[in-house]
PDB file of C-alpha atoms in Angstrom:
ATOM      1  CA  MET A  12      17.293 -79.403  90.873  1.00  0.00           C
ATOM      2  CA  MET A  13      14.607 -78.699  93.879  1.00  0.00           C
ATOM      3  CA  SER A  14      16.748 -80.843  96.313  1.00  0.00           C
ATOM      4  CA  SER A  15      13.904 -80.411  98.925  1.00  0.00           C
ATOM      5  CA  ILE A  16      11.500 -82.533  96.657  1.00  0.00           C
ATOM      6  CA  LYS A  17      11.843 -86.271  97.350  1.00  0.00           C
ATOM      7  CA  THR A  18      12.793 -88.648  94.581  1.00  0.00           C
ATOM      8  CA  ILE A  19      10.626 -91.644  94.036  1.00  0.00           C
ATOM      9  CA  ALA A  20      13.668 -93.700  95.087  1.00  0.00           C
ATOM     10  CA  GLU A  21      13.668 -92.040  98.308  1.00  0.00           C
ATOM     11  CA  LYS A  22       9.968 -92.388  98.802  1.00  0.00           C
ATOM     12  CA  LYS A  23       9.920 -96.080  98.118  1.00  0.00           C
ATOM     13  CA  SER A  24      12.830 -96.923 100.343  1.00  0.00           C
ATOM     14  CA  ASN A  25      10.837 -95.213 103.249  1.00  0.00           C
ATOM     15  CA  GLY A  26       7.865 -97.236 102.167  1.00  0.00           C
ATOM     16  CA  ASP A  27       5.965 -94.167 101.059  1.00  0.00           C
ATOM     17  CA  THR A  28       3.494 -94.202  98.563  1.00  0.00           C
ATOM     18  CA  ILE A  29       2.716 -91.367  95.979  1.00  0.00           C
ATOM     19  CA  ASP A  30      -0.363 -90.207  94.190  1.00  0.00           C
ATOM     20  CA  VAL A  31       1.540 -88.853  91.049  1.00  0.00           C
ATOM     21  CA  LEU A  32       4.971 -88.663  89.517  1.00  0.00           C
ATOM     22  CA  PHE A  33       6.051 -85.136  88.768  1.00  0.00           C
ATOM     23  CA  TRP A  34       7.963 -85.207  85.384  1.00  0.00           C
ATOM     24  CA  VAL A  35      10.103 -82.173  85.606  1.00  0.00           C
ATOM     25  CA  GLY A  36      11.386 -82.175  82.037  1.00  0.00           C
ATOM     26  CA  CYS A  37      14.532 -80.986  80.486  1.00  0.00           C
ATOM     27  CA  ALA A  38      13.695 -77.224  80.595  1.00  0.00           C
ATOM     28  CA  GLY A  39      12.167 -77.394  84.087  1.00  0.00           C
ATOM     29  CA  SER A  40      15.462 -79.161  85.366  1.00  0.00           C
ATOM     30  CA  TYR A  41      17.990 -76.974  83.490  1.00  0.00           C
ATOM     31  CA  ASP A  42      16.745 -73.586  82.159  1.00  0.00           C
ATOM     32  CA  ALA A  43      16.666 -70.977  84.874  1.00  0.00           C
ATOM     33  CA  ARG A  44      13.386 -69.510  83.944  1.00  0.00           C
ATOM     34  CA  ALA A  45      11.516 -72.741  83.496  1.00  0.00           C
ATOM     35  CA  GLN A  46      12.932 -73.878  86.864  1.00  0.00           C
ATOM     36  CA  LYS A  47      10.775 -71.091  88.732  1.00  0.00           C
ATOM     37  CA  VAL A  48       7.697 -72.884  87.145  1.00  0.00           C
ATOM     38  CA  SER A  49       8.900 -76.052  88.381  1.00  0.00           C
ATOM     39  CA  ARG A  50       9.003 -74.666  92.052  1.00  0.00           C
ATOM     40  CA  ALA A  51       5.763 -72.819  91.656  1.00  0.00           C
ATOM     41  CA  PHE A  52       3.932 -76.252  90.508  1.00  0.00           C
ATOM     42  CA  ALA A  53       5.651 -77.769  93.393  1.00  0.00           C
ATOM     43  CA  GLN A  54       4.156 -75.295  95.800  1.00  0.00           C
ATOM     44  CA  VAL A  55       0.770 -75.636  94.349  1.00  0.00           C
ATOM     45  CA  MET A  56       0.906 -79.248  94.877  1.00  0.00           C
ATOM     46  CA  ASP A  57       2.076 -78.865  98.517  1.00  0.00           C
ATOM     47  CA  ALA A  58      -0.423 -76.503  99.238  1.00  0.00           C
ATOM     48  CA  ALA A  59      -3.182 -78.992  98.071  1.00  0.00           C
ATOM     49  CA  GLY A  60      -1.632 -81.646  99.982  1.00  0.00           C
ATOM     50  CA  VAL A  61      -0.749 -83.822  96.952  1.00  0.00           C
ATOM     51  CA  SER A  62       1.738 -86.734  97.631  1.00  0.00           C
ATOM     52  CA  TYR A  63       4.059 -86.545  94.643  1.00  0.00           C
ATOM     53  CA  ALA A  64       7.733 -87.317  93.896  1.00  0.00           C
ATOM     54  CA  ILE A  65      10.451 -86.664  90.931  1.00  0.00           C
ATOM     55  CA  LEU A  66      12.591 -89.180  89.237  1.00  0.00           C
ATOM     56  CA  GLY A  67      15.555 -86.876  89.797  1.00  0.00           C
ATOM     57  CA  GLU A  68      18.644 -88.125  88.148  1.00  0.00           C
ATOM     58  CA  GLU A  69      16.700 -91.173  86.731  1.00  0.00           C
ATOM     59  CA  GLU A  70      14.657 -88.881  84.551  1.00  0.00           C
ATOM     60  CA  ARG A  71      15.669 -88.697  80.827  1.00  0.00           C
ATOM     61  CA  CYS A  72      14.683 -86.464  78.176  1.00  0.00           C
ATOM     62  CA  THR A  73      11.525 -87.865  76.708  1.00  0.00           C
ATOM     63  CA  GLY A  74      13.194 -87.788  73.208  1.00  0.00           C
ATOM     64  CA  ASP A  75      10.595 -85.271  71.918  1.00  0.00           C
ATOM     65  CA  PRO A  76      13.158 -82.720  70.322  1.00  0.00           C
ATOM     66  CA  ALA A  77      14.994 -85.828  68.672  1.00  0.00           C
ATOM     67  CA  ARG A  78      11.970 -87.250  67.247  1.00  0.00           C
ATOM     68  CA  ARG A  79      10.900 -83.675  65.658  1.00  0.00           C
ATOM     69  CA  ALA A  80      14.496 -83.240  64.347  1.00  0.00           C
ATOM     70  CA  GLY A  81      14.332 -86.620  62.570  1.00  0.00           C
ATOM     71  CA  ASN A  82      16.397 -89.001  64.828  1.00  0.00           C
ATOM     72  CA  GLU A  83      14.130 -91.596  65.343  1.00  0.00           C
ATOM     73  CA  PHE A  84      16.721 -93.838  66.806  1.00  0.00           C
ATOM     74  CA  LEU A  85      17.607 -91.323  69.749  1.00  0.00           C
ATOM     75  CA  PHE A  86      14.010 -91.072  70.549  1.00  0.00           C
ATOM     76  CA  GLN A  87      13.374 -94.663  70.863  1.00  0.00           C
ATOM     77  CA  MET A  88      16.442 -95.164  72.791  1.00  0.00           C
ATOM     78  CA  LEU A  89      15.679 -92.343  75.321  1.00  0.00           C
ATOM     79  CA  ALA A  90      11.857 -93.635  75.465  1.00  0.00           C
ATOM     80  CA  ILE A  91      12.750 -97.287  76.337  1.00  0.00           C
ATOM     81  CA  GLN A  92      15.040 -96.181  79.020  1.00  0.00           C
ATOM     82  CA  ASN A  93      12.327 -94.041  80.684  1.00  0.00           C
ATOM     83  CA  ILE A  94       9.622 -96.821  79.974  1.00  0.00           C
ATOM     84  CA  GLU A  95      11.931 -99.262  81.854  1.00  0.00           C
ATOM     85  CA  THR A  96      12.572 -96.740  84.777  1.00  0.00           C
ATOM     86  CA  LEU A  97       8.710 -96.014  85.162  1.00  0.00           C
ATOM     87  CA  LYS A  98       8.182 -99.794  84.984  1.00  0.00           C
ATOM     88  CA  GLN A  99      10.605-100.313  87.686  1.00  0.00           C
ATOM     89  CA  TYR A 100       8.602 -97.981  90.098  1.00  0.00           C
ATOM     90  CA  ASP A 101       5.530 -99.055  88.915  1.00  0.00           C
ATOM     91  CA  ILE A 102       4.362 -95.703  87.788  1.00  0.00           C
ATOM     92  CA  ARG A 103       0.693 -95.050  86.535  1.00  0.00           C
ATOM     93  CA  ASN A 104       0.096 -91.384  86.978  1.00  0.00           C
ATOM     94  CA  ILE A 105       2.185 -88.435  85.674  1.00  0.00           C
ATOM     95  CA  VAL A 106       1.910 -85.071  85.488  1.00  0.00           C
ATOM     96  CA  THR A 107       4.313 -82.522  83.808  1.00  0.00           C
ATOM     97  CA  THR A 108       4.572 -78.705  83.263  1.00  0.00           C
ATOM     98  CA  CYS A 109       5.850 -79.219  79.595  1.00  0.00           C
ATOM     99  CA  PRO A 110       3.215 -79.725  76.921  1.00  0.00           C
ATOM    100  CA  HIS A 111       5.983 -81.464  74.740  1.00  0.00           C
ATOM    101  CA  CYS A 112       6.594 -84.154  77.631  1.00  0.00           C
ATOM    102  CA  PHE A 113       3.002 -84.461  77.976  1.00  0.00           C
ATOM    103  CA  ASN A 114       2.229 -85.307  74.423  1.00  0.00           C
ATOM    104  CA  THR A 115       5.282 -87.423  73.917  1.00  0.00           C
ATOM    105  CA  LEU A 116       4.377 -89.659  77.191  1.00  0.00           C
ATOM    106  CA  LYS A 117       0.581 -89.513  76.641  1.00  0.00           C
ATOM    107  CA  ASN A 118       0.472 -90.145  72.805  1.00  0.00           C
ATOM    108  CA  GLU A 119       3.580 -91.482  71.798  1.00  0.00           C
ATOM    109  CA  TYR A 120       5.135 -93.907  74.656  1.00  0.00           C
ATOM    110  CA  PRO A 121       2.117 -96.266  74.296  1.00  0.00           C
ATOM    111  CA  ALA A 122       3.283 -97.786  70.873  1.00  0.00           C
ATOM    112  CA  LEU A 123       6.711 -98.661  72.740  1.00  0.00           C
ATOM    113  CA  GLY A 124       4.904-100.331  75.677  1.00  0.00           C
ATOM    114  CA  GLY A 125       4.594 -97.116  78.136  1.00  0.00           C
ATOM    115  CA  ASN A 126       0.934 -96.708  79.155  1.00  0.00           C
ATOM    116  CA  TYR A 127       0.227 -94.064  81.927  1.00  0.00           C
ATOM    117  CA  GLN A 128      -2.398 -91.732  82.976  1.00  0.00           C
ATOM    118  CA  VAL A 129      -0.719 -88.354  81.817  1.00  0.00           C
ATOM    119  CA  LYS A 130      -1.893 -84.819  82.900  1.00  0.00           C
ATOM    120  CA  HIS A 131      -0.682 -81.334  82.144  1.00  0.00           C
ATOM    121  CA  HIS A 132      -0.211 -79.121  85.042  1.00  0.00           C
ATOM    122  CA  THR A 133      -3.057 -76.678  83.905  1.00  0.00           C
ATOM    123  CA  GLN A 134      -5.405 -79.815  83.906  1.00  0.00           C
ATOM    124  CA  PHE A 135      -4.300 -81.044  87.133  1.00  0.00           C
ATOM    125  CA  ILE A 136      -4.487 -77.472  88.715  1.00  0.00           C
ATOM    126  CA  ASN A 137      -8.034 -77.165  87.298  1.00  0.00           C
ATOM    127  CA  GLU A 138      -8.951 -80.554  89.150  1.00  0.00           C
ATOM    128  CA  LEU A 139      -7.394 -79.420  92.306  1.00  0.00           C
ATOM    129  CA  ILE A 140      -9.524 -76.197  92.241  1.00  0.00           C
ATOM    130  CA  GLN A 141     -12.910 -78.003  91.439  1.00  0.00           C
ATOM    131  CA  SER A 142     -12.398 -80.552  93.909  1.00  0.00           C
ATOM    132  CA  GLY A 143     -11.772 -77.718  96.790  1.00  0.00           C
ATOM    133  CA  LYS A 144      -8.199 -79.280  97.474  1.00  0.00           C
ATOM    134  CA  LEU A 145      -6.512 -75.963  96.280  1.00  0.00           C
ATOM    135  CA  LYS A 146      -7.924 -72.641  98.001  1.00  0.00           C
ATOM    136  CA  ILE A 147      -7.046 -69.447  95.971  1.00  0.00           C
ATOM    137  CA  LYS A 148      -8.152 -66.002  96.623  1.00  0.00           C
ATOM    138  CA  HIS A 149     -10.662 -64.395  94.429  1.00  0.00           C
ATOM    139  CA  VAL A 150      -8.912 -61.164  93.346  1.00  0.00           C
ATOM    140  CA  ASP A 151      -9.523 -58.693  90.734  1.00  0.00           C
ATOM    141  CA  THR A 152      -6.231 -58.219  88.730  1.00  0.00           C
ATOM    142  CA  GLU A 153      -5.566 -56.550  85.487  1.00  0.00           C
ATOM    143  CA  PRO A 154      -6.598 -58.275  82.207  1.00  0.00           C
ATOM    144  CA  VAL A 155      -4.270 -60.874  80.852  1.00  0.00           C
ATOM    145  CA  THR A 156      -4.076 -62.574  77.516  1.00  0.00           C
ATOM    146  CA  TYR A 157      -3.445 -66.272  77.217  1.00  0.00           C
ATOM    147  CA  HIS A 158      -1.234 -68.050  74.640  1.00  0.00           C
ATOM    148  CA  ASP A 159      -2.189 -71.568  73.747  1.00  0.00           C
ATOM    149  CA  SER A 160       0.789 -73.562  73.424  1.00  0.00           C
ATOM    150  CA  CYS A 161       0.514 -75.790  70.183  1.00  0.00           C
ATOM    151  CA  TYR A 162       0.917 -79.391  72.000  1.00  0.00           C
ATOM    152  CA  ILE A 163      -1.682 -78.441  74.522  1.00  0.00           C
ATOM    153  CA  GLY A 164      -3.917 -76.655  71.958  1.00  0.00           C
ATOM    154  CA  ARG A 165      -4.277 -78.033  68.296  1.00  0.00           C
ATOM    155  CA  VAL A 166      -2.424 -81.220  69.171  1.00  0.00           C
ATOM    156  CA  ASN A 167      -4.467 -82.541  72.160  1.00  0.00           C
ATOM    157  CA  GLY A 168      -7.558 -80.052  72.054  1.00  0.00           C
ATOM    158  CA  ILE A 169      -7.091 -78.598  75.460  1.00  0.00           C
ATOM    159  CA  TYR A 170      -8.312 -74.835  75.256  1.00  0.00           C
ATOM    160  CA  GLU A 171     -11.028 -74.461  77.942  1.00  0.00           C
ATOM    161  CA  VAL A 172      -9.221 -76.138  80.928  1.00  0.00           C
ATOM    162  CA  PRO A 173      -6.472 -73.308  81.339  1.00  0.00           C
ATOM    163  CA  ARG A 174      -9.107 -70.547  80.840  1.00  0.00           C
ATOM    164  CA  GLU A 175     -11.394 -71.974  83.545  1.00  0.00           C
ATOM    165  CA  VAL A 176      -8.310 -71.767  86.153  1.00  0.00           C
ATOM    166  CA  LEU A 177      -7.905 -68.207  85.154  1.00  0.00           C
ATOM    167  CA  LYS A 178     -11.569 -67.565  85.404  1.00  0.00           C
ATOM    168  CA  ALA A 179     -11.100 -69.033  89.078  1.00  0.00           C
ATOM    169  CA  LEU A 180      -8.668 -66.196  89.639  1.00  0.00           C
ATOM    170  CA  HIS A 181     -11.254 -63.713  88.381  1.00  0.00           C
ATOM    171  CA  VAL A 182      -9.076 -62.393  85.934  1.00  0.00           C
ATOM    172  CA  GLU A 183     -10.337 -60.776  82.510  1.00  0.00           C
ATOM    173  CA  ILE A 184      -8.810 -62.628  79.448  1.00  0.00           C
ATOM    174  CA  ASN A 185      -8.230 -60.377  76.520  1.00  0.00           C
ATOM    175  CA  GLU A 186      -7.938 -62.884  73.613  1.00  0.00           C
ATOM    176  CA  MET A 187      -5.419 -62.518  70.686  1.00  0.00           C
ATOM    177  CA  GLN A 188      -6.606 -62.117  67.200  1.00  0.00           C
ATOM    178  CA  ARG A 189      -5.373 -65.723  66.723  1.00  0.00           C
ATOM    179  CA  SER A 190      -6.348 -68.097  69.778  1.00  0.00           C
ATOM    180  CA  LYS A 191      -7.502 -71.405  70.480  1.00  0.00           C
ATOM    181  CA  SER A 192      -7.655 -73.777  67.310  1.00  0.00           C
ATOM    182  CA  ASN A 193      -6.418 -70.806  65.472  1.00  0.00           C
ATOM    183  CA  GLY A 194      -3.482 -69.923  67.632  1.00  0.00           C
ATOM    184  CA  LEU A 195      -0.126 -69.087  66.342  1.00  0.00           C
ATOM    185  CA  CYS A 196       2.788 -71.096  67.363  1.00  0.00           C
ATOM    186  CA  CYS A 197       5.517 -69.162  69.415  1.00  0.00           C
ATOM    187  CA  GLY A 198       8.115 -70.112  67.087  1.00  0.00           C
ATOM    188  CA  ALA A 199       9.716 -73.094  68.988  1.00  0.00           C
ATOM    189  CA  GLY A 200       7.687 -76.020  67.744  1.00  0.00           C
ATOM    190  CA  GLY A 201       9.088 -78.854  65.390  1.00  0.00           C
ATOM    191  CA  ALA A 202      12.545 -78.209  67.130  1.00  0.00           C
ATOM    192  CA  GLN A 203      12.642 -74.883  65.826  1.00  0.00           C
ATOM    193  CA  MET A 204      13.598 -73.906  69.318  1.00  0.00           C
ATOM    194  CA  PHE A 205      17.280 -75.264  68.809  1.00  0.00           C
ATOM    195  CA  LYS A 206      18.117 -73.666  65.326  1.00  0.00           C
ATOM    196  CA  GLU A 207      18.249 -70.247  63.722  1.00  0.00           C
ATOM    197  CA  ASP A 208      15.400 -68.614  61.747  1.00  0.00           C
ATOM    198  CA  GLU A 209      15.561 -69.226  57.851  1.00  0.00           C
ATOM    199  CA  PRO A 210      16.864 -66.152  56.103  1.00  0.00           C
ATOM    200  CA  GLY A 211      14.401 -63.602  54.911  1.00  0.00           C
ATOM    201  CA  THR A 212      11.580 -64.990  57.212  1.00  0.00           C
ATOM    202  CA  LYS A 213       9.979 -62.936  59.876  1.00  0.00           C
ATOM    203  CA  LYS A 214      10.688 -64.106  63.393  1.00  0.00           C
ATOM    204  CA  ILE A 215       7.511 -66.040  64.588  1.00  0.00           C
ATOM    205  CA  ASN A 216       7.674 -65.183  68.265  1.00  0.00           C
ATOM    206  CA  GLN A 217       7.824 -61.386  67.361  1.00  0.00           C
ATOM    207  CA  GLU A 218       4.712 -61.595  65.077  1.00  0.00           C
ATOM    208  CA  ARG A 219       3.027 -63.289  68.008  1.00  0.00           C
ATOM    209  CA  ILE A 220       4.193 -60.830  70.706  1.00  0.00           C
ATOM    210  CA  GLU A 221       2.696 -58.289  68.212  1.00  0.00           C
ATOM    211  CA  GLU A 222      -0.606 -59.870  68.661  1.00  0.00           C
ATOM    212  CA  ALA A 223      -0.406 -60.092  72.463  1.00  0.00           C
ATOM    213  CA  ILE A 224       0.615 -56.358  72.667  1.00  0.00           C
ATOM    214  CA  ASP A 225      -2.476 -55.267  70.706  1.00  0.00           C
ATOM    215  CA  THR A 226      -4.552 -56.721  73.235  1.00  0.00           C
ATOM    216  CA  GLY A 227      -3.662 -54.133  75.924  1.00  0.00           C
ATOM    217  CA  ALA A 228      -2.639 -56.806  78.485  1.00  0.00           C
ATOM    218  CA  LYS A 229       0.240 -56.229  80.584  1.00  0.00           C
ATOM    219  CA  LYS A 230       0.555 -60.048  81.379  1.00  0.00           C
ATOM    220  CA  ILE A 231       0.917 -62.970  78.980  1.00  0.00           C
ATOM    221  CA  ILE A 232      -0.012 -66.353  80.487  1.00  0.00           C
ATOM    222  CA  SER A 233       1.485 -69.390  79.051  1.00  0.00           C
ATOM    223  CA  ASN A 234       1.547 -73.194  80.054  1.00  0.00           C
ATOM    224  CA  CYS A 235       4.991 -74.106  78.213  1.00  0.00           C
ATOM    225  CA  PRO A 236       8.594 -73.703  79.083  1.00  0.00           C
ATOM    226  CA  PHE A 237       9.394 -73.271  75.361  1.00  0.00           C
ATOM    227  CA  CYS A 238       6.639 -70.846  74.901  1.00  0.00           C
ATOM    228  CA  LEU A 239       7.921 -68.677  77.824  1.00  0.00           C
ATOM    229  CA  THR A 240      11.204 -68.010  76.471  1.00  0.00           C
ATOM    230  CA  MET A 241      10.040 -67.567  72.802  1.00  0.00           C
ATOM    231  CA  LEU A 242       7.428 -64.892  74.173  1.00  0.00           C
ATOM    232  CA  THR A 243      10.059 -63.378  76.593  1.00  0.00           C
ATOM    233  CA  ASP A 244      12.466 -63.118  74.058  1.00  0.00           C
ATOM    234  CA  GLY A 245       9.999 -61.468  71.652  1.00  0.00           C
ATOM    235  CA  LEU A 246       9.084 -58.937  74.087  1.00  0.00           C
ATOM    236  CA  LYS A 247      12.955 -57.993  74.383  1.00  0.00           C
ATOM    237  CA  ALA A 248      13.024 -57.625  70.641  1.00  0.00           C
ATOM    238  CA  LYS A 249      10.301 -55.235  70.654  1.00  0.00           C
ATOM    239  CA  GLU A 250      11.463 -53.399  73.750  1.00  0.00           C
ATOM    240  CA  GLN A 251       8.221 -54.239  75.538  1.00  0.00           C
ATOM    241  CA  GLU A 252       9.897 -55.630  78.772  1.00  0.00           C
ATOM    242  CA  HIS A 253       7.271 -54.049  81.001  1.00  0.00           C
ATOM    243  CA  ILE A 254       5.013 -56.612  79.835  1.00  0.00           C
ATOM    244  CA  MET A 255       5.539 -59.925  81.742  1.00  0.00           C
ATOM    245  CA  VAL A 256       5.261 -63.591  80.568  1.00  0.00           C
ATOM    246  CA  TYR A 257       4.093 -65.935  83.339  1.00  0.00           C
ATOM    247  CA  ASP A 258       3.149 -69.639  83.652  1.00  0.00           C
ATOM    248  CA  LEU A 259      -0.351 -70.326  84.751  1.00  0.00           C
ATOM    249  CA  ALA A 260       1.298 -72.319  87.885  1.00  0.00           C
ATOM    250  CA  GLU A 261       3.050 -68.868  88.834  1.00  0.00           C
ATOM    251  CA  MET A 262      -0.228 -67.054  88.510  1.00  0.00           C
ATOM    252  CA  ILE A 263      -1.849 -69.542  91.061  1.00  0.00           C
ATOM    253  CA  VAL A 264       1.092 -69.209  93.506  1.00  0.00           C
ATOM    254  CA  GLN A 265       0.779 -65.336  93.411  1.00  0.00           C
ATOM    255  CA  ASN A 266      -3.127 -65.853  94.332  1.00  0.00           C
ATOM    256  CA  MET A 267      -2.952 -68.721  96.992  1.00  0.00           C
TER     257      MET A 267
END
């Protein structure tokens, strides 16, 4: 994907150095909707003059879905492959648009010998804005509602940083009934993304969408490719497709 972006192998062969490795992730590489987020974040980094690269075909799944589904052997196999690749290129700084990749690389790889400075793209974007490297237009737009993904929110305690980015855009945030530490999962967590719902249970993504609709906002802002899919599917099920779901990086690109 994103053939115009240099891989770290290409950068190294030219003697170039990079500030950060962009870990694209499975969804960001192969899912058509998430690919748009990857491109948007790449545009953000280009605009801010960030020197970055991707692993390209050398990037493997972090193993997060395997571990959540109980296949510890597959998780460790994938993790060790990735750690060896990162060691080969002496990678220290990683940024990713996927909270699942972020959590796994940051909190679970160290036990296997992979120690890195890992940032989620919402953190990275906020730093670029605060440092003045990223210039955005201060425009008043219609209110939005923000969905806290589980792995950025409750698991890693990152609540205010994404909201600071939205405030930099001067958008009004209509919070959902359940938000921040009390936020409701989109329904994809714990490998639920890859299986059918249990019979007789209410679909979590539709319950979450009901809360988003109640805010009156016409835009739902997410920070996770899985949330993006689940929330969009929830809107379709509720026949509310006039409401749009965007990643935070896409909001930035719209206002650069």
